[in-house]
Amino acid sequence: MATEMREPIESGCPDPFQYMHPTMRRNFGQWAYHEHPRPGVLLHVSKYGDKIWTVKAGTQRILDLFTLRKLCDIADEYSDGYIRFTLRSNPEFFVTEEERVQPLIDALEAAGFIVGGTQNSVTTLSHTQGWLHCDIPGTDASGVVKAMMDELIDEFRNADMPNRVHITTSCCQINCGGQGDIAINVQHTKPPKINHDLVANVCERPSVVARCPVAAIRPAMVNGKPSLEVDEKKCICCGACFPPCPPMQINDAEHTKLSIWVGGNHSNARGKPTFQKLVASGIPNNPPRWPEATAIVKRILKAYKEGAKDWERINEWIERIGWPRFFEEVELPFTKYHIDNWRGARKSLNASAHIRF
Ligand code: SF4
Ligand code: SF4
């Protein structure tokens, strides 16, 4: 494992080379090709003939100490002491001899981890990074991940989707919200409820006024105290005022819903990046298993699996068949809320860093 530790700095991630498997370090930037011998395993071959097999497993996303120790024990015994985590909290292990691949897979499966998540599979849902310590969640993003992956376990284990599927979740409506082939995002459905007794003590009122993308917030005196008021006709229930001013409570058990968006793609490898589009809204935020949202995600995946051509991503499949057919295939109603006809957006949405009052 790591021999020399770099001096800590106050920000940024540590130098990754010290944690890298020696075969990876030696061949960094020198890989000739890679193969996918079975779901959950990738073989990389370098220009110099070195080979390394990477075995990927799934976890429950938020990891407790005991699970981490178990994963590290497996790495010590089967993977030369090396382990790394992907963006989606999937641990990856490395071996340089083919005959060590199966014992590693057996050890992972015996410990309850699922091997998979490579190539044309549904890989583990990602959720927003700050969930455990964030101040504005409207749902438990990590719980949605666990509940949905329990249902999609076979799609993780068997790489038999038309192409890779990235699913994301968000726990509020405005910040690190998901952008993926399928995104499950929070949707607030009512304007904030203001606790006027607290605003003057807690909120910097000009910052809160400036935060609103539609200029719906005004300073006001209420019961003789400086406070704020919201023009509810203008408010789009985005929740942007809640982080700088917690007394503007927007999330609650009844009005905080989930929405599902499809077709987002960051990559520009084969085509331009694409924005996701809303396909279902007002879905109950229903812990601990979120059955309504999960059922819709499964319908979308089933239609995609049956209808897409090989290697078509979800956005490419929808572009080919068209949105009317997509809504038919996934049996979702097309409503007026799917049409972006809001004329105020061009002039009033905050599209720059300028502060407006
Ligand atoms: S999505 Fe929102 S609530 Fe969740 S971690 Fe990001 S900023 Fe916080
Ligand atoms: S910031 Fe968003 S939620 Fe708050 S008042 Fe403005 S539109 Fe409504």
Coordinates of C-alpha atoms and ligand atoms in Angstrom, one line a residue:
M1 CA 0.0 0.0 0.0
A2 CA 1.0 3.6 0.3
T3 CA 4.6 4.1 1.3
E4 CA 5.1 7.9 1.3
M5 CA 2.4 10.2 2.4
R6 CA 2.2 13.6 0.9
E7 CA 1.9 16.5 3.3
P8 CA -1.7 17.3 3.9
I9 CA -3.2 20.4 2.2
E10 CA -6.4 22.1 3.1
S11 CA -8.4 21.2 0.1
G12 CA -8.4 18.8 -2.9
C13 CA -8.0 15.1 -3.1
P14 CA -4.7 13.4 -2.3
D15 CA -2.2 12.3 -5.0
P16 CA -3.9 9.2 -6.4
F17 CA -0.6 7.5 -7.7
Q18 CA 0.4 6.5 -4.2
Y19 CA -2.7 4.3 -3.9
M20 CA -2.6 2.8 -7.4
H21 CA -1.9 -0.8 -8.1
P22 CA 1.8 -1.0 -9.2
T23 CA 0.8 -2.5 -12.6
M24 CA -1.6 0.5 -13.2
R25 CA 1.0 3.0 -12.0
R26 CA 3.7 1.5 -14.3
N27 CA 1.4 1.5 -17.3
F28 CA -0.4 4.8 -16.7
G29 CA -1.4 6.2 -20.1
Q30 CA 0.0 3.2 -21.9
W31 CA -3.0 1.0 -22.2
A32 CA -3.4 -0.7 -25.7
Y33 CA -6.9 -2.0 -25.4
H34 CA -9.4 -3.5 -22.9
E35 CA -11.9 -6.3 -22.9
H36 CA -15.0 -7.2 -21.0
P37 CA -14.6 -11.0 -20.2
R38 CA -17.8 -11.1 -18.1
P39 CA -20.1 -8.7 -16.3
G40 CA -18.3 -7.0 -13.5
V41 CA -14.8 -7.7 -14.8
L42 CA -12.6 -5.6 -17.2
L43 CA -9.3 -6.7 -18.6
H44 CA -6.8 -4.0 -19.5
V45 CA -3.8 -4.9 -21.6
S46 CA -0.9 -2.4 -21.9
K47 CA 1.4 -1.7 -24.9
Y48 CA 4.1 -3.6 -23.0
G49 CA 2.0 -6.7 -22.6
D50 CA 1.1 -6.2 -18.9
K51 CA -2.5 -7.3 -18.0
I52 CA -4.7 -6.3 -15.1
W53 CA -8.2 -7.6 -14.3
T54 CA -10.5 -5.1 -12.5
V55 CA -13.4 -6.7 -10.6
K56 CA -16.2 -4.3 -9.7
A57 CA -18.8 -4.9 -6.9
G58 CA -21.9 -3.0 -5.7
T59 CA -22.5 -1.7 -2.2
Q60 CA -25.3 -0.1 -0.3
R61 CA -23.8 3.4 -1.1
I62 CA -23.4 4.9 2.4
L63 CA -20.8 2.6 3.9
D64 CA -20.4 1.8 7.6
L65 CA -17.1 1.0 9.2
F66 CA -17.7 -2.8 9.4
T67 CA -18.5 -3.0 5.6
L68 CA -15.4 -0.9 4.8
R69 CA -13.2 -3.3 7.0
K70 CA -14.8 -6.3 5.2
L71 CA -13.9 -4.8 1.8
C72 CA -10.4 -4.0 2.9
D73 CA -9.9 -7.5 4.2
I74 CA -11.0 -8.9 0.8
A75 CA -8.5 -6.5 -0.8
D76 CA -5.7 -7.6 1.5
E77 CA -6.3 -11.3 0.8
Y78 CA -7.3 -11.3 -2.9
S79 CA -6.2 -8.0 -4.5
D80 CA -2.6 -7.3 -3.3
G81 CA -4.0 -4.9 -0.7
Y82 CA -5.4 -2.5 -3.4
I83 CA -9.0 -1.2 -3.6
R84 CA -10.6 1.9 -5.1
F85 CA -14.1 3.4 -5.2
T86 CA -15.8 4.7 -8.3
L87 CA -17.9 7.8 -8.3
R88 CA -20.9 5.6 -7.6
S89 CA -19.4 4.0 -4.5
N90 CA -18.6 0.7 -6.3
P91 CA -15.4 -0.9 -5.0
E92 CA -12.9 -2.1 -7.6
F93 CA -10.3 -4.8 -6.9
F94 CA -7.3 -5.7 -9.1
V95 CA -5.5 -8.9 -10.0
T96 CA -2.7 -9.5 -12.5
E97 CA -3.3 -13.2 -13.0
E98 CA -6.4 -14.6 -14.6
E99 CA -6.7 -17.5 -12.2
R100 CA -7.1 -15.1 -9.3
V101 CA -10.2 -13.5 -10.8
Q102 CA -12.7 -16.2 -9.8
P103 CA -11.5 -16.6 -6.2
L104 CA -11.9 -12.9 -5.8
I105 CA -15.4 -13.0 -7.2
D106 CA -16.3 -15.9 -4.9
A107 CA -15.0 -14.0 -1.9
L108 CA -17.0 -10.9 -2.7
E109 CA -20.2 -12.9 -3.3
A110 CA -19.7 -14.9 -0.2
A111 CA -19.5 -11.7 1.8
G112 CA -22.8 -10.5 0.2
F113 CA -21.5 -8.1 -2.5
I114 CA -22.9 -8.2 -6.0
V115 CA -20.3 -8.3 -8.8
G116 CA -21.4 -6.4 -11.9
G117 CA -22.0 -2.8 -13.0
T118 CA -19.7 -2.8 -16.0
Q119 CA -20.3 -2.0 -19.7
N120 CA -24.0 -2.2 -20.8
S121 CA -25.4 -2.7 -17.3
V122 CA -27.4 -0.4 -15.0
T123 CA -24.6 0.7 -12.7
T124 CA -25.3 1.8 -9.1
L125 CA -27.4 4.9 -8.8
S126 CA -25.4 8.0 -7.9
H127 CA -26.7 10.3 -5.3
T128 CA -25.9 13.8 -4.4
Q129 CA -22.6 14.1 -2.6
G130 CA -23.5 16.2 0.4
W131 CA -26.6 14.3 1.5
L132 CA -25.4 13.3 5.0
H133 CA -24.3 16.8 6.1
C134 CA -26.4 19.0 3.8
D135 CA -28.9 21.5 5.2
I136 CA -31.7 21.4 2.6
P137 CA -32.6 17.8 1.6
G138 CA -36.3 17.1 0.9
T139 CA -35.7 13.3 0.8
D140 CA -33.2 10.7 1.7
A141 CA -31.2 10.3 -1.5
S142 CA -29.2 7.4 -0.2
G143 CA -32.3 5.5 0.8
V144 CA -33.7 5.9 -2.8
V145 CA -30.5 4.5 -4.1
K146 CA -30.6 1.4 -1.9
A147 CA -34.3 0.8 -2.4
M148 CA -34.1 1.0 -6.2
M149 CA -30.9 -1.0 -6.5
D150 CA -32.5 -3.8 -4.6
E151 CA -35.1 -3.9 -7.4
L152 CA -32.6 -3.5 -10.2
I153 CA -30.0 -5.9 -8.9
D154 CA -30.3 -8.2 -12.0
E155 CA -29.7 -5.3 -14.3
F156 CA -26.5 -4.5 -12.3
R157 CA -25.4 -8.2 -12.3
N158 CA -26.1 -9.0 -16.0
A159 CA -24.8 -6.6 -18.6
D160 CA -27.7 -7.0 -21.0
M161 CA -29.1 -3.5 -21.5
P162 CA -28.7 -1.9 -24.9
N163 CA -26.0 0.4 -23.5
R164 CA -24.8 1.7 -20.2
V165 CA -27.5 3.3 -18.0
H166 CA -26.6 5.9 -15.4
I167 CA -29.4 6.7 -12.9
T168 CA -29.0 9.6 -10.5
T169 CA -31.0 11.0 -7.6
S170 CA -31.1 14.4 -5.9
C171 CA -32.4 15.3 -2.5
C172 CA -33.3 19.0 -3.2
Q173 CA -34.4 20.7 -6.4
I174 CA -31.7 23.1 -7.1
N175 CA -28.1 22.1 -6.2
C176 CA -26.3 18.9 -7.0
G177 CA -29.5 17.6 -8.6
G178 CA -29.1 14.5 -10.8
Q179 CA -28.4 14.6 -14.5
G180 CA -28.4 11.1 -16.0
D181 CA -30.0 8.7 -18.4
I182 CA -32.7 8.6 -15.7
A183 CA -32.8 11.1 -12.9
I184 CA -35.0 11.0 -9.8
N185 CA -35.1 14.6 -8.5
V186 CA -37.0 16.3 -5.7
Q187 CA -39.9 18.5 -6.7
H188 CA -41.3 21.1 -4.4
T189 CA -44.9 21.9 -5.0
K190 CA -45.7 24.8 -2.8
P191 CA -44.1 28.2 -2.0
P192 CA -42.0 28.5 1.1
K193 CA -43.8 29.0 4.5
I194 CA -42.1 31.9 6.3
N195 CA -41.5 32.0 10.1
H196 CA -41.5 35.8 10.4
D197 CA -40.2 35.6 14.0
L198 CA -36.9 34.1 12.9
V199 CA -36.1 35.9 9.6
A200 CA -34.5 39.0 11.1
N201 CA -32.2 36.8 13.3
V202 CA -31.2 34.2 10.8
C203 CA -31.3 35.6 7.3
E204 CA -29.3 38.1 5.4
R205 CA -32.3 39.5 3.6
P206 CA -30.6 41.1 0.5
S207 CA -28.9 37.7 -0.2
V208 CA -32.2 35.9 0.0
V209 CA -34.0 38.4 -2.3
A210 CA -31.1 38.0 -4.8
R211 CA -31.3 34.2 -4.7
C212 CA -34.8 34.1 -6.2
P213 CA -34.6 33.4 -9.9
V214 CA -38.0 35.0 -10.6
A215 CA -37.8 38.0 -8.3
A216 CA -40.7 36.7 -6.1
I217 CA -39.2 37.8 -2.8
R218 CA -39.5 41.3 -1.3
P219 CA -38.4 42.7 2.0
A220 CA -41.3 43.4 4.3
M221 CA -42.1 44.5 7.9
V222 CA -44.3 41.9 9.6
N223 CA -45.5 42.3 13.2
G224 CA -43.0 45.2 13.6
K225 CA -40.1 43.0 12.6
P226 CA -38.0 43.1 9.4
S227 CA -38.9 40.0 7.4
L228 CA -39.6 38.9 3.8
E229 CA -42.7 38.2 1.7
V230 CA -43.2 36.0 -1.3
D231 CA -45.4 36.8 -4.3
E232 CA -46.9 33.3 -4.6
K233 CA -48.1 33.9 -8.1
K234 CA -44.6 34.3 -9.3
C235 CA -42.9 31.7 -7.1
I236 CA -41.9 28.5 -9.0
C237 CA -41.3 26.5 -5.8
C238 CA -37.7 26.0 -6.6
G239 CA -36.4 26.1 -3.0
A240 CA -33.4 28.4 -3.7
C241 CA -34.4 30.7 -0.9
F242 CA -34.4 27.9 1.8
P243 CA -30.6 27.4 2.0
P244 CA -29.7 31.1 2.9
C245 CA -32.9 31.4 4.9
P246 CA -34.0 28.3 6.8
P247 CA -37.1 30.1 8.2
M248 CA -38.4 29.9 4.6
Q249 CA -39.3 26.3 5.0
I250 CA -40.2 24.6 1.7
N251 CA -39.8 20.9 2.3
D252 CA -42.5 18.9 4.1
A253 CA -43.9 15.4 4.1
E254 CA -47.0 16.3 2.0
H255 CA -45.8 18.8 -0.6
T256 CA -42.3 17.5 -1.4
K257 CA -42.6 15.1 -4.3
L258 CA -40.3 13.3 -6.7
S259 CA -40.0 13.8 -10.4
I260 CA -38.4 11.7 -13.1
W261 CA -36.3 13.1 -15.9
V262 CA -34.7 11.1 -18.8
G263 CA -32.1 11.5 -21.5
G264 CA -29.4 13.5 -19.8
N265 CA -25.9 12.8 -20.9
H266 CA -22.7 14.6 -19.9
S267 CA -20.5 12.8 -22.3
N268 CA -19.7 14.2 -25.7
A269 CA -17.9 11.1 -26.9
R270 CA -20.3 10.3 -29.8
G271 CA -22.7 13.2 -29.8
K272 CA -23.3 16.5 -28.1
P273 CA -24.1 16.4 -24.3
T274 CA -27.9 16.5 -23.8
F275 CA -30.2 17.9 -21.2
Q276 CA -32.6 15.7 -19.4
K277 CA -36.4 16.2 -19.9
L278 CA -39.2 15.8 -17.4
V279 CA -41.4 12.7 -18.0
A280 CA -43.2 12.2 -14.6
S281 CA -43.9 14.6 -11.8
G282 CA -45.8 14.7 -8.5
I283 CA -44.6 11.2 -7.6
P284 CA -45.0 10.5 -3.8
N285 CA -41.8 10.8 -1.8
N286 CA -42.6 7.6 -0.1
P287 CA -39.8 6.1 2.1
P288 CA -38.5 3.6 2.9
R289 CA -38.9 1.8 -0.5
W290 CA -40.3 4.6 -2.8
P291 CA -42.4 2.0 -4.7
E292 CA -44.1 4.5 -7.0
A293 CA -40.9 6.0 -8.3
T294 CA -39.3 2.6 -8.6
A295 CA -42.2 1.3 -10.7
I296 CA -41.8 4.1 -13.2
V297 CA -38.0 3.6 -13.5
K298 CA -38.6 -0.1 -14.1
R299 CA -41.1 0.7 -16.8
I300 CA -38.7 3.0 -18.6
L301 CA -35.9 0.5 -18.3
K302 CA -38.1 -2.3 -19.7
A303 CA -39.2 -0.2 -22.7
Y304 CA -35.6 0.8 -23.4
K305 CA -34.4 -2.7 -23.1
E306 CA -37.0 -4.0 -25.5
G307 CA -37.0 -1.1 -27.9
A308 CA -33.5 0.3 -28.3
K309 CA -30.9 -0.9 -30.8
D310 CA -27.6 -2.2 -29.6
W311 CA -25.4 0.6 -28.1
E312 CA -28.2 3.2 -28.2
R313 CA -28.2 5.3 -25.0
I314 CA -31.6 6.3 -23.6
N315 CA -31.5 9.8 -25.2
E316 CA -30.6 8.3 -28.6
W317 CA -33.4 5.8 -28.4
I318 CA -35.9 8.5 -27.6
E319 CA -34.6 10.7 -30.4
R320 CA -35.1 7.9 -32.9
I321 CA -38.6 6.9 -31.8
G322 CA -39.9 10.4 -30.9
W323 CA -41.4 11.6 -27.6
P324 CA -45.0 10.7 -28.4
R325 CA -44.0 7.0 -28.9
F326 CA -41.8 7.2 -25.7
F327 CA -44.8 8.2 -23.6
E328 CA -46.9 5.4 -25.1
E329 CA -44.2 2.8 -24.5
V330 CA -43.6 3.7 -20.9
E331 CA -47.3 4.2 -20.2
L332 CA -46.9 7.7 -18.7
P333 CA -49.5 10.4 -19.2
F334 CA -48.3 13.5 -21.2
T335 CA -49.7 16.5 -19.4
K336 CA -49.5 20.3 -19.8
Y337 CA -46.7 20.3 -17.2
H338 CA -44.4 18.7 -19.7
I339 CA -44.5 21.8 -21.9
D340 CA -42.0 24.5 -21.1
N341 CA -44.2 27.5 -21.9
W342 CA -43.1 29.8 -19.2
R343 CA -42.5 33.2 -20.9
G344 CA -40.9 34.9 -17.9
A345 CA -37.8 32.7 -18.0
R346 CA -35.9 34.6 -20.7
K347 CA -35.8 37.8 -18.9
S348 CA -35.9 36.9 -15.3
L349 CA -34.2 33.6 -14.7
N350 CA -30.8 34.1 -13.2
A351 CA -28.6 33.1 -16.1
S352 CA -25.5 35.0 -15.1
A353 CA -23.6 35.7 -11.9
H354 CA -24.9 39.3 -11.6
I355 CA -26.9 40.1 -8.5
R356 CA -30.3 41.5 -9.1
F357 CA -32.5 43.3 -6.6
Ligands
SF4_1 S1 -29.1 17.7 -3.8 FE1 -29.5 19.5 -2.5 S2 -30.0 18.7 -0.5 FE2 -28.9 17.1 -1.6 S3 -26.8 17.2 -1.1 FE3 -27.1 18.4 -2.9 S4 -27.5 20.5 -2.2 FE4 -27.8 19.1 -0.5
SF4_2 S1 -36.4 31.3 -4.5 FE1 -37.7 29.8 -5.5 S2 -39.0 29.0 -3.8 FE2 -38.1 30.9 -3.1 S3 -39.6 32.4 -3.5 FE3 -38.2 32.4 -5.3 S4 -39.2 31.0 -6.7 FE4 -40.2 30.7 -4.8

